Coordinates of C-alpha atoms in Angstrom, one line a residue:
X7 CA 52.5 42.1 -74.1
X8 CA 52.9 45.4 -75.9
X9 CA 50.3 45.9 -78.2
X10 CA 46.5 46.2 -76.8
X11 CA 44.8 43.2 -75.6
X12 CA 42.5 42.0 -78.5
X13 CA 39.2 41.3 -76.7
X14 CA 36.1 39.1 -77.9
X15 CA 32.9 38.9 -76.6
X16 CA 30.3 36.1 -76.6
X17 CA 27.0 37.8 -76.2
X18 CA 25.4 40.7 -77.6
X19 CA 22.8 41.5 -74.5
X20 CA 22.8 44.8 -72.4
X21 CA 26.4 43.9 -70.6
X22 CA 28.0 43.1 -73.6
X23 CA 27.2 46.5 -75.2
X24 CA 28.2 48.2 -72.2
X25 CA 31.6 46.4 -71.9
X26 CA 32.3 47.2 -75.6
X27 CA 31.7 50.5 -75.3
X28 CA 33.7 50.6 -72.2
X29 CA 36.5 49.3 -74.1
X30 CA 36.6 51.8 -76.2
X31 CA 37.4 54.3 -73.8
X32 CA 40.8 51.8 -73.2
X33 CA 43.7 53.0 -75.7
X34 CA 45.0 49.5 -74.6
X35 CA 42.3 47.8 -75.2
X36 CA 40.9 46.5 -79.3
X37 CA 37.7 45.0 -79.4
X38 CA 38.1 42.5 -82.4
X39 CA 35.4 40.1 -82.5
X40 CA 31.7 39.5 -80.8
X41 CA 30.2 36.6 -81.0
X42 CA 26.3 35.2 -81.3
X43 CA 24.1 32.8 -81.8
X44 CA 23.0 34.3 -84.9
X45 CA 24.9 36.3 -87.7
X46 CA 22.7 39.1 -88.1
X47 CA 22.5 39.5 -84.5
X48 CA 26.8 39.9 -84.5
X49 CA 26.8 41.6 -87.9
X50 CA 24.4 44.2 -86.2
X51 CA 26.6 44.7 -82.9
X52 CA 29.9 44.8 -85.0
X53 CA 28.2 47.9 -87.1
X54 CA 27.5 49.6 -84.1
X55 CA 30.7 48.9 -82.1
X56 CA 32.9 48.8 -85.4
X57 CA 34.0 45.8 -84.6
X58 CA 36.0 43.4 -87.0
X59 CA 35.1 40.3 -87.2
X60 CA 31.1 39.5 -86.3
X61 CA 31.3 35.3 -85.8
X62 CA 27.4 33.9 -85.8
X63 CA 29.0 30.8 -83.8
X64 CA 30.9 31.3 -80.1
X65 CA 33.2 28.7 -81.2
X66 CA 34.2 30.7 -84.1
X67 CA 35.2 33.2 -82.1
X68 CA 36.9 31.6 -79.5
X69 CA 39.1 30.1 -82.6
X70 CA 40.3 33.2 -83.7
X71 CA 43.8 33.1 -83.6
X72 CA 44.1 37.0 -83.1
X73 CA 41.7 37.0 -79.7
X74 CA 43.7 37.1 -76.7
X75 CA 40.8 37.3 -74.6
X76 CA 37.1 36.9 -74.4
X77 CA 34.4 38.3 -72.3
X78 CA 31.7 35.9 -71.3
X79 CA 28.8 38.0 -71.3
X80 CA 26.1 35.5 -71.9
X81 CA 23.3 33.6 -69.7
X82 CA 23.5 32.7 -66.2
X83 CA 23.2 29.1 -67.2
X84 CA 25.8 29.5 -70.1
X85 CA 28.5 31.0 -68.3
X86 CA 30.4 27.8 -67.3
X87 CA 29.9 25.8 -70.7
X88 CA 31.2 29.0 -72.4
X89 CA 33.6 29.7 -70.3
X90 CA 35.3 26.3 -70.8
X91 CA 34.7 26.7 -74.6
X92 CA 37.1 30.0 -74.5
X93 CA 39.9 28.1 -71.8
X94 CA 39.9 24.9 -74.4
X95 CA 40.8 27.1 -77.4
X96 CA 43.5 29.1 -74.8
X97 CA 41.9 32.3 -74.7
X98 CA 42.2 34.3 -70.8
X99 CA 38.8 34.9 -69.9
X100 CA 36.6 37.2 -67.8
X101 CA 33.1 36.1 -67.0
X102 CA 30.6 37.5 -65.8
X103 CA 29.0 37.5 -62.7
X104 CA 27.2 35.5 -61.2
X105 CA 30.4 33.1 -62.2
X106 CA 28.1 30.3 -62.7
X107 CA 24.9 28.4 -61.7
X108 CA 26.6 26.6 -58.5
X109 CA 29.5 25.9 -57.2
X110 CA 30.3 22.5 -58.9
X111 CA 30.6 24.0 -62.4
X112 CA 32.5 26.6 -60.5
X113 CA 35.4 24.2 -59.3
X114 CA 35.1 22.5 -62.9
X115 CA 36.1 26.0 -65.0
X116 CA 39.0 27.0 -62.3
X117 CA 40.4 23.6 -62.4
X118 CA 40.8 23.9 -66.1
X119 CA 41.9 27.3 -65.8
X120 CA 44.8 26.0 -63.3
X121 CA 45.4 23.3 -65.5
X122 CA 46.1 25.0 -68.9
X123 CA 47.7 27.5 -67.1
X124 CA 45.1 30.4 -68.0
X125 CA 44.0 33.5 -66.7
X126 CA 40.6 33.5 -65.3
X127 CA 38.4 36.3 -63.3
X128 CA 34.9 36.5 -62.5
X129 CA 33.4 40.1 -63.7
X130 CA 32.3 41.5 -60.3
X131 CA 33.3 44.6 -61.3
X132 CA 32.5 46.3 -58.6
X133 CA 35.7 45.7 -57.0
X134 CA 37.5 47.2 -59.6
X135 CA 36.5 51.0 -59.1
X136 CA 39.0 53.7 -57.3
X137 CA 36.3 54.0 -54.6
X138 CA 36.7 50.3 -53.7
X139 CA 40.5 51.0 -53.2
X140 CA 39.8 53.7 -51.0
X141 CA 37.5 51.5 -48.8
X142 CA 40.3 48.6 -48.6
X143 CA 42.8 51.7 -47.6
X144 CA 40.4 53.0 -45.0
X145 CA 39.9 50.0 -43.5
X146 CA 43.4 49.0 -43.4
X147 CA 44.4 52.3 -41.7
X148 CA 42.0 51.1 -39.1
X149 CA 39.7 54.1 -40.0
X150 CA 36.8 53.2 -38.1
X151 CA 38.6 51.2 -35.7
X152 CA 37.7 47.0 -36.1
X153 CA 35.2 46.4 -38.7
X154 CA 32.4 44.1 -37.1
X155 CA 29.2 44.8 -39.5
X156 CA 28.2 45.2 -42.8
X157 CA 24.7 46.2 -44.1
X158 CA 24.0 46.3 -47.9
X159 CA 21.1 45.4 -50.4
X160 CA 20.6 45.6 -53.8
X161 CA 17.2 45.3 -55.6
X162 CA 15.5 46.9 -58.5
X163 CA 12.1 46.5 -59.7
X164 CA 11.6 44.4 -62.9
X165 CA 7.5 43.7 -64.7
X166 CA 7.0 40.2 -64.3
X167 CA 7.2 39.0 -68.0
X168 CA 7.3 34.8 -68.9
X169 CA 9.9 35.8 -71.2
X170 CA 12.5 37.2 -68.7
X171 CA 15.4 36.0 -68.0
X172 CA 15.0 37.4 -64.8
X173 CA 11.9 34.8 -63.9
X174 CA 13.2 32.0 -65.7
X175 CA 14.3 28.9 -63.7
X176 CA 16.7 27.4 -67.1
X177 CA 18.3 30.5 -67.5
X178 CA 19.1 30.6 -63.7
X179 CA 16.8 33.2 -62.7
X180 CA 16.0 35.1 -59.5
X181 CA 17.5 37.6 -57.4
X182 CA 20.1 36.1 -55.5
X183 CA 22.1 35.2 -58.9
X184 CA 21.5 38.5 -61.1
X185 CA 22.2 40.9 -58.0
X186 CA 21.8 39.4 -54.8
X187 CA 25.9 37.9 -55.6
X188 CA 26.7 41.8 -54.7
X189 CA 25.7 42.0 -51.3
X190 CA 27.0 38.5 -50.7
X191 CA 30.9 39.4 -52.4
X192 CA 31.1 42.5 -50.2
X193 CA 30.7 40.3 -47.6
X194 CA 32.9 38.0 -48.5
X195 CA 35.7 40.9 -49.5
X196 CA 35.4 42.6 -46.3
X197 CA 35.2 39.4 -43.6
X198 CA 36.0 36.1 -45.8
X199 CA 33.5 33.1 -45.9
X200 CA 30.7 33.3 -43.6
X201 CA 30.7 30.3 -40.9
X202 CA 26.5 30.3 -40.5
X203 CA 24.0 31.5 -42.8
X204 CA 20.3 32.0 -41.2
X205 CA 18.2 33.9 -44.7
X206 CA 14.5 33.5 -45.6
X207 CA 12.6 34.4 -49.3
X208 CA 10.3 34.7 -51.1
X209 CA 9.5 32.4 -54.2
X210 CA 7.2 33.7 -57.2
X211 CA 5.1 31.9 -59.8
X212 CA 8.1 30.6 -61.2
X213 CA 9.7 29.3 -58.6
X214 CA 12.8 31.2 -58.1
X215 CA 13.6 34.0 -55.4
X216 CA 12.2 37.5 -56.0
X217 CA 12.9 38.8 -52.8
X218 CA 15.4 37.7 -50.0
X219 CA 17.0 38.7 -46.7
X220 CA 20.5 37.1 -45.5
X221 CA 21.9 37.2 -42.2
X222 CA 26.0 35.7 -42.0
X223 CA 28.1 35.1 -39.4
X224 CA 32.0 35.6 -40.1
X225 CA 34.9 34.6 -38.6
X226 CA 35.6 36.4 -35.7
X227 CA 31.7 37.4 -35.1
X228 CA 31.2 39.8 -37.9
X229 CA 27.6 39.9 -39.3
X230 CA 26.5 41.1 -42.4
X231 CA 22.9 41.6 -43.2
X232 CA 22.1 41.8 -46.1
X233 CA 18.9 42.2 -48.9
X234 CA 17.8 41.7 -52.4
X235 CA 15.1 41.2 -54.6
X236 CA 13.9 41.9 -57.8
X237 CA 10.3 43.1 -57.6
X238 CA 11.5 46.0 -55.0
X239 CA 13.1 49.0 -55.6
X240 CA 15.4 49.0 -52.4
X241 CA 18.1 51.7 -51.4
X242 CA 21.0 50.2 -52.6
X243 CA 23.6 51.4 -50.1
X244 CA 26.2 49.7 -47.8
X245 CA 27.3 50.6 -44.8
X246 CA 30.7 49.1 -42.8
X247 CA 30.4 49.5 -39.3
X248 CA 33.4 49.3 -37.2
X249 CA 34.4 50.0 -33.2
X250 CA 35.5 53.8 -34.3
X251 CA 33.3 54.4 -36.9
X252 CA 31.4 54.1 -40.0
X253 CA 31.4 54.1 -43.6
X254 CA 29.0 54.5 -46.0
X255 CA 28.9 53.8 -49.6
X256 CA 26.0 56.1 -51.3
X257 CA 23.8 54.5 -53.8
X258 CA 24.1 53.1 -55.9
X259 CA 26.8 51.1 -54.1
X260 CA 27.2 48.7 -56.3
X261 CA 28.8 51.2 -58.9
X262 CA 30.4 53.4 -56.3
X263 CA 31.1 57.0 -56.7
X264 CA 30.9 58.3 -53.3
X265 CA 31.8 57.4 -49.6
X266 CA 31.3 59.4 -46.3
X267 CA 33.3 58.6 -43.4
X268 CA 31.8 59.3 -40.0
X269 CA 33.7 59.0 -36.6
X270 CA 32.4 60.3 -33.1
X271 CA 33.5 64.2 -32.3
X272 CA 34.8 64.2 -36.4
X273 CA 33.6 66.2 -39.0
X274 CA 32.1 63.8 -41.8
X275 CA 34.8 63.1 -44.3
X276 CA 33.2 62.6 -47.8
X277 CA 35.4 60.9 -50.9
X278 CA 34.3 61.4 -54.1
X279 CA 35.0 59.2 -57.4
X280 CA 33.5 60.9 -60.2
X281 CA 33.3 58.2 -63.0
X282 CA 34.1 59.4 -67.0
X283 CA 33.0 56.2 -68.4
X284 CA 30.3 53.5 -67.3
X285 CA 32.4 51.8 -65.1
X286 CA 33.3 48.8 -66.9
X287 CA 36.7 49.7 -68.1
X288 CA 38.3 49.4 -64.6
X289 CA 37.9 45.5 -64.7
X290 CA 39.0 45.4 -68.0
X291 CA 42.0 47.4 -66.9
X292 CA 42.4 45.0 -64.0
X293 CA 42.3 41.9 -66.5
X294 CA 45.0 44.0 -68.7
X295 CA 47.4 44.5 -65.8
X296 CA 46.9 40.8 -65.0
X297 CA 47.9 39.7 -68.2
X298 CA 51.4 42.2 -68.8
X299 CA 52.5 40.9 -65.2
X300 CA 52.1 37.3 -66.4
X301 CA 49.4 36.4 -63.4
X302 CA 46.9 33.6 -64.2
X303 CA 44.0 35.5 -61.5
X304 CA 43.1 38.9 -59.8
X305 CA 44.8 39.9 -56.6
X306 CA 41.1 41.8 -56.6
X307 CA 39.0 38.6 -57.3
X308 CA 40.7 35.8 -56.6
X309 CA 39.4 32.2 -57.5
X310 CA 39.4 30.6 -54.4
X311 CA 37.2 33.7 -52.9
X312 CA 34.8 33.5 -56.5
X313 CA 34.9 29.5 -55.2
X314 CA 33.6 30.6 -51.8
X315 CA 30.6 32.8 -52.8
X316 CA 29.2 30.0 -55.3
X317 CA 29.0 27.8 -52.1
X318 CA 27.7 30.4 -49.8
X319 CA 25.1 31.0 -52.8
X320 CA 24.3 27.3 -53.2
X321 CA 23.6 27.6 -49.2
X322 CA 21.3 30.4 -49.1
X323 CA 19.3 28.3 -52.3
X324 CA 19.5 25.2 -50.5
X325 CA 17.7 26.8 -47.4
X326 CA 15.1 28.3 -49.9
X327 CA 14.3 24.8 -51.7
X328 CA 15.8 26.6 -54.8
X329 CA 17.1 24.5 -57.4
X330 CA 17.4 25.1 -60.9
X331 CA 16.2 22.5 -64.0
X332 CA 19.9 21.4 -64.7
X333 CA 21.4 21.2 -61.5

């Protein structure tokens, strides 16, 4: 593949924008086509994004001969029966987090990934940023000696409104889903699956988690503890503990533009990742390597690990007597 990667996206929310204008900044990147539920709604986004082709119908877009690949950058609740609406008509695909509502929609979109022989890739972004490369080379360096804890939230505070999607059980809302998944994949990056899972939340009006704190136990005794919510403005940094050290990524972790490394009778070493975009084009990057090297997954998000997180999310739900309408 020579040419830019032609990109659709089914969506036209606040991620969607984002991505396409991330993808603008790519010179080997074309956005060609967004997709809606409505025309005017696509017609609107393609104005402002010059894009193409506006489709008022997903599977329109999906059709399109000319997309190569399509963002999923719809619903919670919609990213597994969109995501195998792109892999039927052979398109790659990148979906967004959280990769779907539990882990047995999950196994159903990567087993028709593997079996079609596409590329697939949940959009946790946050592994794609140069800062998160420095962290994996710190800690393989054995910077701060053998890493045994991890401590990391991420909450914002959102108006309770019946109309968001945040609050809203069919649309697979709560905290845990929209940015709890963070926390929960550093974990998972850093130490693997966890082996016990103690947590507690809180459930509002609606029924689904606004606020929740996570305690897991890896491997070889690691233990990550870990927080989110989304009626709480919380400090949204991490910190990776080891036998030598300490590093800690300044808020807002989650989009990470700056480390400091800290290590007894050391001076603090601080790394810093200014950002010239909004952060989305490194994942799209990613994808684009992925795709000129012929691989059907991330070396950065692999399926199996995406696999593992949509079972340690369905765990901390189960112990919270969370489950959604159409589960």
């Amino acid at each position: 593949m020579s040419h830019p990667v032609r990109w659709g996206i089914l969506g036209t929310g606040k991620i969607a924008r984002q991505f396409a204008d991330a993808l603008r900044r790519l010179p080997d990147a074309e956005l060609l086509a967004i997709g809606s539920r409505a025309q005017e709604s696509a017609r609107r986004f393609a104005d402002e994004f010059g894009v193409a082709r506006p489709y008022g119908d997903y599977l329109q877009l999906v059709s399109d001969p000319k997309v190569e690949a399509v963002y999923v950058a719809t619903p919670h609740s919609c990213h597994a029966e969109n995501t195998r609406l792109a892999l039927d008509a052979g398109k790659a695909v990148l979906c967004e987090k959280p990769f779907t509502i539990n882990a047995a929609e999950a196994r159903e979109v990567v087993a028709l990934a593997r079996a079609r022989k596409l590329f697939l890739m949940e959009a946790m972004w946050t592994r794609c940023f140069p800062l998160m490369t420095k962290l994996r080379d710190l800690l393989a360096s054995d910077a701060i000696g053998e890493v045994r804890q991890l401590t990391a939230d991420f909450g914002f505070r959102a108006e309770y409104t019946e109309e968001s999607r945040l609050f809203g059980p069919r649309l697979g809302g709560g905290a845990l889903l929209d940015v709890g998944v963070y926390p929960v994949s550093l974990a998972s990056m850093l130490f693997g699956p966890p082996t016990r899972i103690v947590s507690a939340a809180n459930l509002g009006r609606t029924g689904v988690d606004e606020e929740a704190a996570m305690i897991l136990t890896h491997g070889r005794g690691q233990l990550a503890v870990l927080h989110t919510a989304i009626r709480l403005d919380t400090a949204q940094e991490a910190i990776v503990t080891g036998t030598g050290g300490r590093l800690r990524i300044h808020s807002p972790w989650w989009r990470p533009g700056a480390m400091t490394l800290s290590r007894e009778s050391k001076t603090d070493e601080r790394f810093e990742f200014p950002l010239e975009g909004n952060g989305y084009e490194f994942e799209a990057r990613e994808v684009t390597e992925c795709l000129r090297a012929g691989k059907l997954e991330s070396p950065l998000m692999p399926l199996d690990e995406t696999l593992s997180i949509m079972k340690t999310l369905d765990a901390l739900r189960a112990q919270w007597g969370l489950k959604y309408p159409m589960e």
